[in-house]
Coordinates of C-alpha atoms in Angstrom, one line a residue:
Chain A
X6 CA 140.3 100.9 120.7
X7 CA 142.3 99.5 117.6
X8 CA 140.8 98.4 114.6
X9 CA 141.1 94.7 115.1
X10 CA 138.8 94.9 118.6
X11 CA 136.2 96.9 115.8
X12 CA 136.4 94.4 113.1
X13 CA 135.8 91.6 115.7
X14 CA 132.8 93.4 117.3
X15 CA 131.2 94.0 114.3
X16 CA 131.7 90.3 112.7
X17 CA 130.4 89.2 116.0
X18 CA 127.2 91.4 115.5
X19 CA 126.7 90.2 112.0
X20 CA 127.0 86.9 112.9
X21 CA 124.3 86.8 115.9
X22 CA 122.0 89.0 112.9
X23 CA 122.3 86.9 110.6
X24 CA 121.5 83.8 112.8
X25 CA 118.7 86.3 114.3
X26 CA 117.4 86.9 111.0
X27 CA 117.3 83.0 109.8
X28 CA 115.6 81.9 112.8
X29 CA 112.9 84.2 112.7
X30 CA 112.8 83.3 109.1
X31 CA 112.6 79.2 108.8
X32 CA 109.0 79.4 110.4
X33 CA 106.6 78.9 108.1
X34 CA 103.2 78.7 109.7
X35 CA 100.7 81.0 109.8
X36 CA 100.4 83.5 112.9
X37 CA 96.7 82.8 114.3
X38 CA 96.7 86.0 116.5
X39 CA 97.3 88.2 113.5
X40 CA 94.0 88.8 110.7
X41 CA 95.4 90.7 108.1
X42 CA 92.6 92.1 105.8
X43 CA 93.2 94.3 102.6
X44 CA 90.0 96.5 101.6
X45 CA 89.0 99.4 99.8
X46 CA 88.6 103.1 101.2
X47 CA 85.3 103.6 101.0
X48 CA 84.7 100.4 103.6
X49 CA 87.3 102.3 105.6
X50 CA 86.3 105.5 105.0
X51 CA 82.7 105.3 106.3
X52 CA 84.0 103.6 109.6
X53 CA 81.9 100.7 109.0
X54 CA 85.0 98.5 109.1
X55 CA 86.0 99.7 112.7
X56 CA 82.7 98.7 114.2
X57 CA 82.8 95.2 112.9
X58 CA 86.2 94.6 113.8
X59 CA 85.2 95.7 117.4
X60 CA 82.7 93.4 117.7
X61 CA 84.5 90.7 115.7
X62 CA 87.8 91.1 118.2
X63 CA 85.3 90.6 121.1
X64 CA 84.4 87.5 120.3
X65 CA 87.9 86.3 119.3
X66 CA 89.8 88.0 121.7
X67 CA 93.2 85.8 120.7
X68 CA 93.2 87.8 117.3
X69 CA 94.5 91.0 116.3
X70 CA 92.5 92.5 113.3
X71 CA 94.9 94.8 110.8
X72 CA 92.9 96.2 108.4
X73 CA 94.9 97.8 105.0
X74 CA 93.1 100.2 103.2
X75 CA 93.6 101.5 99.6
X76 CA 92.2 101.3 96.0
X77 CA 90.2 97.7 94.9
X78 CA 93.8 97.6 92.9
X79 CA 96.3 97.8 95.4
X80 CA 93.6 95.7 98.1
X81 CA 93.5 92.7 95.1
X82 CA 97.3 93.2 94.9
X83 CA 97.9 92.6 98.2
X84 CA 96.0 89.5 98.1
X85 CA 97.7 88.2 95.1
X86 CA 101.2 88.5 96.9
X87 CA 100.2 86.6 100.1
X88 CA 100.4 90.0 102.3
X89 CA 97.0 89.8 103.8
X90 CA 94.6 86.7 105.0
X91 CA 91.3 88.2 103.3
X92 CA 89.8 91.2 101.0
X93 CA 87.1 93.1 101.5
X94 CA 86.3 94.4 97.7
X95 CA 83.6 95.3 95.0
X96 CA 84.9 94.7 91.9
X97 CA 83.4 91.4 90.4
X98 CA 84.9 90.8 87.9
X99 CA 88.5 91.5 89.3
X100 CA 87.4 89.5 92.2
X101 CA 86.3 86.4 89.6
X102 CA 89.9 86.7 88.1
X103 CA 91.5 86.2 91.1
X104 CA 89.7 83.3 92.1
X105 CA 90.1 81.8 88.7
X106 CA 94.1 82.3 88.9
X107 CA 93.4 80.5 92.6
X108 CA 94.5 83.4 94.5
X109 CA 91.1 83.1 96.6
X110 CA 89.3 80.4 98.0
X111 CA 85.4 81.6 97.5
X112 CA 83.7 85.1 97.2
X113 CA 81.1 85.3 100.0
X114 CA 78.5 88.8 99.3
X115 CA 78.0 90.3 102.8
X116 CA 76.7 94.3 102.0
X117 CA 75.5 96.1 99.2
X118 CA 74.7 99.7 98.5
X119 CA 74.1 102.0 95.6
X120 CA 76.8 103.9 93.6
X121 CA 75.0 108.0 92.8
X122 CA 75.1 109.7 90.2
X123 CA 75.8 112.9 91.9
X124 CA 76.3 116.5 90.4
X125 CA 75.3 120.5 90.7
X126 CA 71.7 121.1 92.3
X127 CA 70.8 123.4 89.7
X128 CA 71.5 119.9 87.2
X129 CA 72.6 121.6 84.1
X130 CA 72.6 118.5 81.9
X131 CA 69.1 117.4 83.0
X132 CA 70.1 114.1 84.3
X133 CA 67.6 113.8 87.3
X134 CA 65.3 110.9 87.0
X135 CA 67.0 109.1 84.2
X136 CA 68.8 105.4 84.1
X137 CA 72.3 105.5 84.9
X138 CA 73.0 105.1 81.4
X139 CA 71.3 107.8 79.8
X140 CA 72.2 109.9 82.3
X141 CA 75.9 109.3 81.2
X142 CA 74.7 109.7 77.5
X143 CA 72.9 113.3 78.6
X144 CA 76.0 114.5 80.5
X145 CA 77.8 113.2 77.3
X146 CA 76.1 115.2 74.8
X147 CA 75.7 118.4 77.3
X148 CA 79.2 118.1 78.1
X149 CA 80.0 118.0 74.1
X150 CA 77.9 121.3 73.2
X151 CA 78.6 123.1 77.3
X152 CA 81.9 122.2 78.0
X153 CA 81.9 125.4 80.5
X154 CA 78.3 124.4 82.1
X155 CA 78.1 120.4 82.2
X156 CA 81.8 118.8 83.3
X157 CA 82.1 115.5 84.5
X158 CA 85.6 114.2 87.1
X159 CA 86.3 110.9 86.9
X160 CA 88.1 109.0 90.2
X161 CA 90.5 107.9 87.0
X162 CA 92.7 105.4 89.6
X163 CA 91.4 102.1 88.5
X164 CA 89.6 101.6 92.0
X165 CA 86.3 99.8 92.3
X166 CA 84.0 103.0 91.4
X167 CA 86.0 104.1 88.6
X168 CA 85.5 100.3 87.1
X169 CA 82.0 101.0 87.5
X170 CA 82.5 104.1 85.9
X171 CA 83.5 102.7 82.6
X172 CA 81.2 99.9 82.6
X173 CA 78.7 102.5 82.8
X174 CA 80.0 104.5 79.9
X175 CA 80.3 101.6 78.0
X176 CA 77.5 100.4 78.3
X177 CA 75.6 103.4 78.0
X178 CA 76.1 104.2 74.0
X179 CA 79.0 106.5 74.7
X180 CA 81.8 104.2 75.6
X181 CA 84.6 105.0 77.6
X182 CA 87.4 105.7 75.3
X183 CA 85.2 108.4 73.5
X184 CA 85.5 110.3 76.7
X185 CA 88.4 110.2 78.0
X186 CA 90.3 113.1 75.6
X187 CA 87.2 115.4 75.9
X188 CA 87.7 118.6 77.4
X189 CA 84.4 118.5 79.8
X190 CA 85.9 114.9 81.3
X191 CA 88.2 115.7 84.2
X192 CA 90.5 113.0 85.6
X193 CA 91.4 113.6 89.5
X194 CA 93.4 110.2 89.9
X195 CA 92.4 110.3 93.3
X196 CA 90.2 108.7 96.2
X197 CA 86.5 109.6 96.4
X198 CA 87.3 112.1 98.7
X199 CA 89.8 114.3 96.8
X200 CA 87.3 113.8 93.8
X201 CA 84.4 114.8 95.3
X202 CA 85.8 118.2 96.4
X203 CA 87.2 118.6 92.9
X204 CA 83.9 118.1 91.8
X205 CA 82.1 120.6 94.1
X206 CA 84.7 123.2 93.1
X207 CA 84.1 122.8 89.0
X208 CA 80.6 122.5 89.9
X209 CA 81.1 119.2 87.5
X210 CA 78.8 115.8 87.9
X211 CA 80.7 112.5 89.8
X212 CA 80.0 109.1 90.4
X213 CA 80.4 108.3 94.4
X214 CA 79.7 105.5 96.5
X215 CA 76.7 106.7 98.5
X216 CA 78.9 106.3 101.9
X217 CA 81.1 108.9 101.2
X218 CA 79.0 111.2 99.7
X219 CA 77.0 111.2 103.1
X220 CA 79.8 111.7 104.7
X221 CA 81.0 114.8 103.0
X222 CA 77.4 116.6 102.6
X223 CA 76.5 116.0 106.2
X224 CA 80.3 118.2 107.2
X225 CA 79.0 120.8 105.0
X226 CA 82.4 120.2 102.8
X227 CA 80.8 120.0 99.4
X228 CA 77.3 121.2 98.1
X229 CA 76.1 118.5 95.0
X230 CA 72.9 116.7 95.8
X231 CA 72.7 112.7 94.9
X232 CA 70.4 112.9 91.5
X233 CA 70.6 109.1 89.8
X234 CA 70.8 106.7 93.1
X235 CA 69.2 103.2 91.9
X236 CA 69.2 100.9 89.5
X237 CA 70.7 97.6 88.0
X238 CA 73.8 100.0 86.7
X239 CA 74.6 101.1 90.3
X240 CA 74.0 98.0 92.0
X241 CA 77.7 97.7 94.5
X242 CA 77.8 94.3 96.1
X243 CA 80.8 94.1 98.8
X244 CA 82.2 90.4 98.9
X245 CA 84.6 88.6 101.2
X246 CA 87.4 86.7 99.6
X247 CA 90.1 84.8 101.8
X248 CA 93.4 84.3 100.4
X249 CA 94.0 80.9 99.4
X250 CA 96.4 79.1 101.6
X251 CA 97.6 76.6 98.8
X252 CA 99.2 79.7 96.6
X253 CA 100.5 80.9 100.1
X254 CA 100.8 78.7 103.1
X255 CA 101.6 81.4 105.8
X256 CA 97.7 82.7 105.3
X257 CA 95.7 82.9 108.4
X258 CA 92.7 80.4 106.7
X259 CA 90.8 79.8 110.1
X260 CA 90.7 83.9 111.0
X261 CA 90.0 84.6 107.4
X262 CA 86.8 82.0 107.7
X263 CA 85.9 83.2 111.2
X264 CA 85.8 86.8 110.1
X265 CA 84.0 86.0 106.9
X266 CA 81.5 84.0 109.1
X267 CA 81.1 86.7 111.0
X268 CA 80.3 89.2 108.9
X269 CA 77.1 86.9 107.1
X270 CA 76.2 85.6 110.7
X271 CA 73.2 87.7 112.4
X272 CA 75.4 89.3 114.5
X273 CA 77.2 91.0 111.7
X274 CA 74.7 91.4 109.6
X275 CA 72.7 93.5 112.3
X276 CA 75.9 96.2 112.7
X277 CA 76.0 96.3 108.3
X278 CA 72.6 96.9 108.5
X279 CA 72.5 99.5 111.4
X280 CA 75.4 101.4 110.5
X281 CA 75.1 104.9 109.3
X282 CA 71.4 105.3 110.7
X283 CA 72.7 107.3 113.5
X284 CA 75.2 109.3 112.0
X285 CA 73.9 110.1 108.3
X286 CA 69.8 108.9 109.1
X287 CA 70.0 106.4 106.7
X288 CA 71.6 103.2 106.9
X289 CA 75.0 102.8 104.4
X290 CA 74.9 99.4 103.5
X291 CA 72.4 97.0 102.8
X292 CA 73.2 93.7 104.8
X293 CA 73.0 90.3 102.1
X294 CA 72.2 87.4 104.2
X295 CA 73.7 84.2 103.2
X296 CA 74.8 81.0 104.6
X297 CA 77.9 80.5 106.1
X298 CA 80.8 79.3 104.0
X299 CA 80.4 75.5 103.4
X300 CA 81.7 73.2 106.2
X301 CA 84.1 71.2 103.4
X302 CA 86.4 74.4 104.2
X303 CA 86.7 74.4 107.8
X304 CA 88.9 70.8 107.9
X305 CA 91.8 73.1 106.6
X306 CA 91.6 74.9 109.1
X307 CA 92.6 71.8 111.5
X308 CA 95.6 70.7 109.4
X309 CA 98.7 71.4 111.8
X310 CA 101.5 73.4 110.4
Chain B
X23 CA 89.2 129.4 104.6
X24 CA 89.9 131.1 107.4
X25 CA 87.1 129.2 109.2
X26 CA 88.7 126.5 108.8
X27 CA 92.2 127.4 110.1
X28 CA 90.3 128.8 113.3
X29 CA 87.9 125.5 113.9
X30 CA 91.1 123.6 113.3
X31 CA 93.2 125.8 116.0
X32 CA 90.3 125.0 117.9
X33 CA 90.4 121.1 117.4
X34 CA 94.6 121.2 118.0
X35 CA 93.4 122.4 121.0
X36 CA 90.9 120.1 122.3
X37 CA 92.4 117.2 121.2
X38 CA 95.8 117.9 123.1
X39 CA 94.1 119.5 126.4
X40 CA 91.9 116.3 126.7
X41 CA 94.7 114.2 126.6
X42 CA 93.0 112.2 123.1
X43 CA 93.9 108.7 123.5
X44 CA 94.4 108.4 120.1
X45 CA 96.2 110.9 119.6
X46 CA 98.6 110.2 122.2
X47 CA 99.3 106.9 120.6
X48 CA 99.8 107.8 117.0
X49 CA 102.1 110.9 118.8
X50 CA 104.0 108.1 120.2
X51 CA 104.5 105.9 117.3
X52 CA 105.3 108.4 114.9
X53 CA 108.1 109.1 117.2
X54 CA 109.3 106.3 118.1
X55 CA 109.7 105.2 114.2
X56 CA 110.9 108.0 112.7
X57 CA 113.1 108.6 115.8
X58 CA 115.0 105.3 115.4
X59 CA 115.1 105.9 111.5
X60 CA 116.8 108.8 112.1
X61 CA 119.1 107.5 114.9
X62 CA 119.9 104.2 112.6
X63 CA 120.5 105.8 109.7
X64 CA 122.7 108.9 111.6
X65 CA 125.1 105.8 112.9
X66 CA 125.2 104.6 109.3
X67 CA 125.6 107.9 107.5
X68 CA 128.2 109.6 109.7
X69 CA 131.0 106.6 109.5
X70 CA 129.9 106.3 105.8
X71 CA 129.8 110.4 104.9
X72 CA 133.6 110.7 107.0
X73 CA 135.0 107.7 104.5
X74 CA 133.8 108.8 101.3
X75 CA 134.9 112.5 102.3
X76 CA 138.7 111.0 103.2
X77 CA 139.5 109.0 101.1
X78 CA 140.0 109.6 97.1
X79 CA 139.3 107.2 94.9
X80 CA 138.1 106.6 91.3
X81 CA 134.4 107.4 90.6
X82 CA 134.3 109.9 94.1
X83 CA 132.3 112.6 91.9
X84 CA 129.7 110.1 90.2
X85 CA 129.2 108.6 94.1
X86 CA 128.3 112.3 95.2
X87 CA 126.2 112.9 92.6
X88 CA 124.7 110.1 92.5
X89 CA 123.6 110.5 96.5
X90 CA 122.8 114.4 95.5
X91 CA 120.3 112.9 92.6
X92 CA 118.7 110.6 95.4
X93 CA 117.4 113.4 97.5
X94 CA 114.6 113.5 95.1
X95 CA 113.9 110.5 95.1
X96 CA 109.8 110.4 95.9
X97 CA 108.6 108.3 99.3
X98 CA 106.2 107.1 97.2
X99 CA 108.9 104.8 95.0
X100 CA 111.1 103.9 98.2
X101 CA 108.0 103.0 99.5
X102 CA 107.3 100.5 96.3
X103 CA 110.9 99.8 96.6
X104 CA 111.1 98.2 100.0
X105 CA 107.3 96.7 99.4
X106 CA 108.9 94.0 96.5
X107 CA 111.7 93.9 99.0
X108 CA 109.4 92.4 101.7
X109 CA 106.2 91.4 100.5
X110 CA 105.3 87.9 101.0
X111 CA 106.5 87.1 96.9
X112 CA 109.9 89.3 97.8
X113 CA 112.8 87.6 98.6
X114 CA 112.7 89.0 102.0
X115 CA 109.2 88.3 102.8
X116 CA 110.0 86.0 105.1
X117 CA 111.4 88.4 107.8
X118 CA 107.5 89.1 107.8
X119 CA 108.1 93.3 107.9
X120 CA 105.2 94.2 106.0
X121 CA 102.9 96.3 107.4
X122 CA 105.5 96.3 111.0
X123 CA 106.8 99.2 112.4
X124 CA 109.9 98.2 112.2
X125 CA 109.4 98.0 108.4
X126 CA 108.8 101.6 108.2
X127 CA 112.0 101.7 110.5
X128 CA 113.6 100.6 107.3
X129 CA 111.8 102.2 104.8
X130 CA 112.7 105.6 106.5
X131 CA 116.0 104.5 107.2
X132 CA 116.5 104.0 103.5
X133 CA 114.4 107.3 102.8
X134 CA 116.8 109.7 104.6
X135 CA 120.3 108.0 104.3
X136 CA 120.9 109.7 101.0
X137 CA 120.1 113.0 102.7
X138 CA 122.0 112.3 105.5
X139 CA 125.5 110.7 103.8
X140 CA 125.3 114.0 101.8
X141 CA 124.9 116.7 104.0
X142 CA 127.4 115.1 106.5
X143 CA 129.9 114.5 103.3
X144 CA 129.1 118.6 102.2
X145 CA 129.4 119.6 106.2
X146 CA 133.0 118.0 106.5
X147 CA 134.3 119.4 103.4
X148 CA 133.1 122.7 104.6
X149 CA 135.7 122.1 107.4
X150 CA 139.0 124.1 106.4
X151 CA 141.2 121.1 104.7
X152 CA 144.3 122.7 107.2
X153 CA 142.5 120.7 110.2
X154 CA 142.8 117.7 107.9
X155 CA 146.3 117.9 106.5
X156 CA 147.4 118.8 110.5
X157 CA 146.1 116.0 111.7
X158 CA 147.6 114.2 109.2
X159 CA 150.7 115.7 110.2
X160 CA 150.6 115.6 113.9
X161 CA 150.3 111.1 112.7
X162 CA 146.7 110.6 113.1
X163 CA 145.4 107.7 111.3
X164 CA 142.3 107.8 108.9
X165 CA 140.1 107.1 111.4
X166 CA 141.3 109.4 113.8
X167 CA 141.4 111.9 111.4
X168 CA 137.7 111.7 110.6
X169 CA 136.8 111.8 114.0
X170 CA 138.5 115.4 114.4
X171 CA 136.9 116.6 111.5
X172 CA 133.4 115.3 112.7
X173 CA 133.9 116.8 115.8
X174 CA 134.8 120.4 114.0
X175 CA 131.7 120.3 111.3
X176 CA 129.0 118.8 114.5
X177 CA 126.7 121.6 114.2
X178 CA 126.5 120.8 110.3
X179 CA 126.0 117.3 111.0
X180 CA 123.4 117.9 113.3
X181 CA 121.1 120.1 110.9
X182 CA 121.6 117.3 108.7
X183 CA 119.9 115.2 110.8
X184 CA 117.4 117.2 112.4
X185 CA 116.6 117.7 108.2
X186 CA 117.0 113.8 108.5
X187 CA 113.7 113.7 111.0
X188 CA 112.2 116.0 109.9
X189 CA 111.8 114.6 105.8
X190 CA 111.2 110.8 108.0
X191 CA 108.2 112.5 110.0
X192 CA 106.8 114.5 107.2
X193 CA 106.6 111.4 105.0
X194 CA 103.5 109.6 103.7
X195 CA 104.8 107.5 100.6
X196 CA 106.3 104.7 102.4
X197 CA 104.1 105.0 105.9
X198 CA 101.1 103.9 103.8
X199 CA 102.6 101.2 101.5
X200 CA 104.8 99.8 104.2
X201 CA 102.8 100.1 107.3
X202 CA 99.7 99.7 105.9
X203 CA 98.0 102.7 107.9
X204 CA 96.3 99.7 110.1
X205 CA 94.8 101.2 113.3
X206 CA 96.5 100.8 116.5
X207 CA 99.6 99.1 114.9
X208 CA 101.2 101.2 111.8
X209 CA 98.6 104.3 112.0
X210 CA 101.0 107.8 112.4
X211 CA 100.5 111.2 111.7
X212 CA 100.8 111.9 108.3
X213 CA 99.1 109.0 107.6
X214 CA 95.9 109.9 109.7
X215 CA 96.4 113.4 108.1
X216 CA 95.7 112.1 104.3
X217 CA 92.8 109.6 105.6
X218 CA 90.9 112.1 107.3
X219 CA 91.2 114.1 104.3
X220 CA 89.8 111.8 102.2
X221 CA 86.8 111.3 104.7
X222 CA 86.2 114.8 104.7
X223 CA 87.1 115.8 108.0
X224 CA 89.7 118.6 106.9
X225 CA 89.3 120.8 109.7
X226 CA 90.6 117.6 111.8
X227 CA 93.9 116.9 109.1
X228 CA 94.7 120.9 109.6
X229 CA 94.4 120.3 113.4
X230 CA 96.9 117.1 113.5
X231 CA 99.3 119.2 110.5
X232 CA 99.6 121.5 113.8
X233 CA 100.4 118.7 116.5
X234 CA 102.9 117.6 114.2
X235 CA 104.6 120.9 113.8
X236 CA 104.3 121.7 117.6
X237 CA 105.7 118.2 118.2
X238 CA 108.9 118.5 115.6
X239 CA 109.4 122.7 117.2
X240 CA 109.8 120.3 120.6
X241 CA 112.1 118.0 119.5
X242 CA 114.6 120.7 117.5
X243 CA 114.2 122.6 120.6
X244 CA 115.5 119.3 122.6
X245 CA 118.5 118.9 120.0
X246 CA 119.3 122.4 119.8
X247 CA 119.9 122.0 123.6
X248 CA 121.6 119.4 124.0
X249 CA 124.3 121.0 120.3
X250 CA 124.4 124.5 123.2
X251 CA 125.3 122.4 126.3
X252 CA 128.7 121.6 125.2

């Protein structure tokens, strides 16, 4: 074979890539059979997310749900760029921002649960039965005079719990930067999982979302017992946010609604609510009922691309 | 510990006698993209590692080095790399890769090529430089020249790509930020390994680290094979 047969070969392949690659390109509407939805790892995590997509892909069986899990940061990110159709976060004031920067069209609420307080049975700070913030404030000032006895780990990765985390310091009369450089405060910069068995192993206190803490004390993986689980403080409100189609036109808008509707219609609601009773004897999620998204939305939907 | 190393034996066990469905899809995705990384990037890396080995020219050392630094280069950052690349807001987003298989395809491509141009460069040189100059002698061309020496350093090339596979398969950095770990589309092994880890189930992540292992002992086994046969 001489080298002028190669070159022409090769140009030729280029050539039919290159058109390849351009005609796949100039389309610009969205794909309805794809629902691409960023969320966080504890959602993911628990497995609540594969039961509703189940269901939901049942009753739209022209749609493919992909779900993308990572940190509230990454999820919101993800949104931002025009990579997914809709988020499933907890983080309201991130998810505010991003609806004020018209990333997102509305926030819709569809679950809640409790963030816990969690930490040693033996409780050497003496945190059991307090406020969320004066347990902080305890484990604080224990933490100060015991470094060796009372240790806290913080998730330290800017997800949803750790924002919780320093709201709670803050607002508690502590306040986060105070904490940070203390020798009792542990960083793991990891996901709840991770964190939690660092926190079993220093025998140290944590703050989990209640899913995943259920999940790891049922498997016998870590031995800390839930010790602050309710109040205003710990309140953690999942909300549904599709990606607004005006800041990216290739967003799936009408599967974004439909899933969103789906998750605050009965049907939905009754898996939320059900989910984890057989598994961890308690449900994980509190289902928030509210009405569908407003109609003035759903013309959008019939705009052809 | 050790509990845990048995119960996961155990698991390895049950999951590949009763045929897991699951299991036998993620199996078969994993292979199939790390596979063609490794096959694309071999086709690119070989031509590309015989050039850069013949011919001299100015700045030959920094190049080496240069690919020799990029071996370290964490998955993690290709990852992020190829995710600017092809997000929506990159300038290639509209080839709509993101969160594909075929776009960890390219991120693993662009993972092990550095590996791979620079083991097959370090293999060829480790040819003796008489097979060179003889060919060069006896009027082969450059590109019949690198083919000889190709052919005389193979079993060097090959280890450079079974290393190739094996750093594409073991990878996590740009499986999750590229392919999104989405169930039944981008979900593979490693990346089922670190999310059952963070749900707890470690005896399970132990149990796949196995599969995997078992899986990559087949496929060396294959390619040692087919090196012998000739």
């Amino acid at each position: 074979m001489n080298n002028r047969m190669i070159a022409i070969i090769v140009a030729i392949i280029i050539i039919v890539a290159a058109v390849g690659v351009y005609a796949f390109s100039v389309s610009n509407s969205p794909d309805t059979s794809k629902l691409r939805i960023s969320t966080t790892t504890s959602l993911e995590d628990t497995g609540l997310l594969k039961e509703l997509e189940a269901a939901f892909e049942k009753k739209y069986p022209g749609v493919d749900v992909q779900i993308v899990s990572g940190g509230t940061g990454i999820a919101i990110q993800y949104g931002e760029r025009g990579d997914v159709d809709l988020m499933l976060v907890h983080d309201k004031k991130r998810e505010e921002a991003f609806i004020k920067e018209g990333f997102g069209t509305n926030r819709t609420e569809f679950a809640y649960n409790y963030f816990w307080i969690v930490g040693p049975a033996d409780d050497p700070a003496g945190i059991k039965g307090l406020n969320a913030t004066s347990a902080f404030e305890k484990i604080a000032e224990e933490g100060q005079a015991n470094p060796d006895q009372v240790k806290f780990v913080s998730r330290g990765d800017d997800s949803g719990t750790h924002s919780r985390e320093k709201r709670i310091w803050n607002n508690s009369g502590v306040g986060y930067v105070n904490v940070t450089n203390q020798t009792w405060y542990i960083e793991s910069g990891k996901g709840m999982g991770d964190t939690l068995i660092l926190a079993n192993e220093k025998n140290a206190y944590t703050l989990s979302d209640s899913g995943t803490f259920l999940a790891f004390t049922k498997n016998g993986k870590i031995q800390l017992v839930p010790l602050v689980t309710t109040g205003k403080d710990l309140l953690n409100i999942y909300a549904a946010i599709p990606v607004n189609p005006d800041k990216h036109p290739k967003t799936n808008v009408e599967g974004a609604n439909n899933f969103v509707n789906f998750l605050v219609s009965p049907e939905g609601q009754q898996i939320i609510g059900n989910f984890g009773k057989q598994q961890y004897g308690q449900p994980l999620f509190i289902p928030v009922p509210t009405n569908p998204l407003p109609s003035l939305i759903v013309p959008l939907l019939s705009i052809p691309a | 510990m050790a509990n845990e190393i048995i119960g996961a034996i155990e698991q390895a066990i049950y999951l590949i006698v009763t045929f897991n469905p699951e299991l036998i899809e993620i199996t078969i995705r994993s292979l199939y993209i790390s596979l063609s990384a490794t096959l694309i990037a071999s086709l690119i890396s070989i031509p590309v590692g015989g050039m850069i080995y013949y011919y001299d020219f100015h700045g030959k050392r920094t190049l080496i080095n240069l690919i020799q630094t990029l071996y370290s280069v964490p998955t993690v950052i290709v990852g992020l790399f190829l995710f600017l690349l092809i997000s929506q807001q990159g300038p290639l987003g509209n080839l709509n890769l993101l969160f594909t298989p075929e776009g960890m395809i390219v991120g693993q491509v662009l993972l092990i090529l550095p590996i791979l141009i620079g083991f097959t460069i370090t293999a060829l040189i480790g040819v003796s430089n008489q097979i060179k100059e003889l060919a060069i002698a006896l009027g082969a061309n450059a590109y019949q020249t690198i083919i000889t020496i190709v052919k005389e350093a193979r079993y060097a090339i090959m280890a450079a790509v079974i290393l190739g596979f094996g750093r594409a398969i073991s990878e996590v950095g740009v499986a999750i930020l590229i392919g999104g770990n989405i169930r039944g589309f981008t979900r593979v092994f490693t990346t089922t390994i670190s999310l059952e880890t963070s749900k707890g189930n470690i005896e399970l992540s132990i149990a796949l680290g196995i599969i995997l292992l078992a899986i990559a002992l087949i496929i060396n086994l294959i390619l040692n094979y087919l090196q012998g046969r000739e």
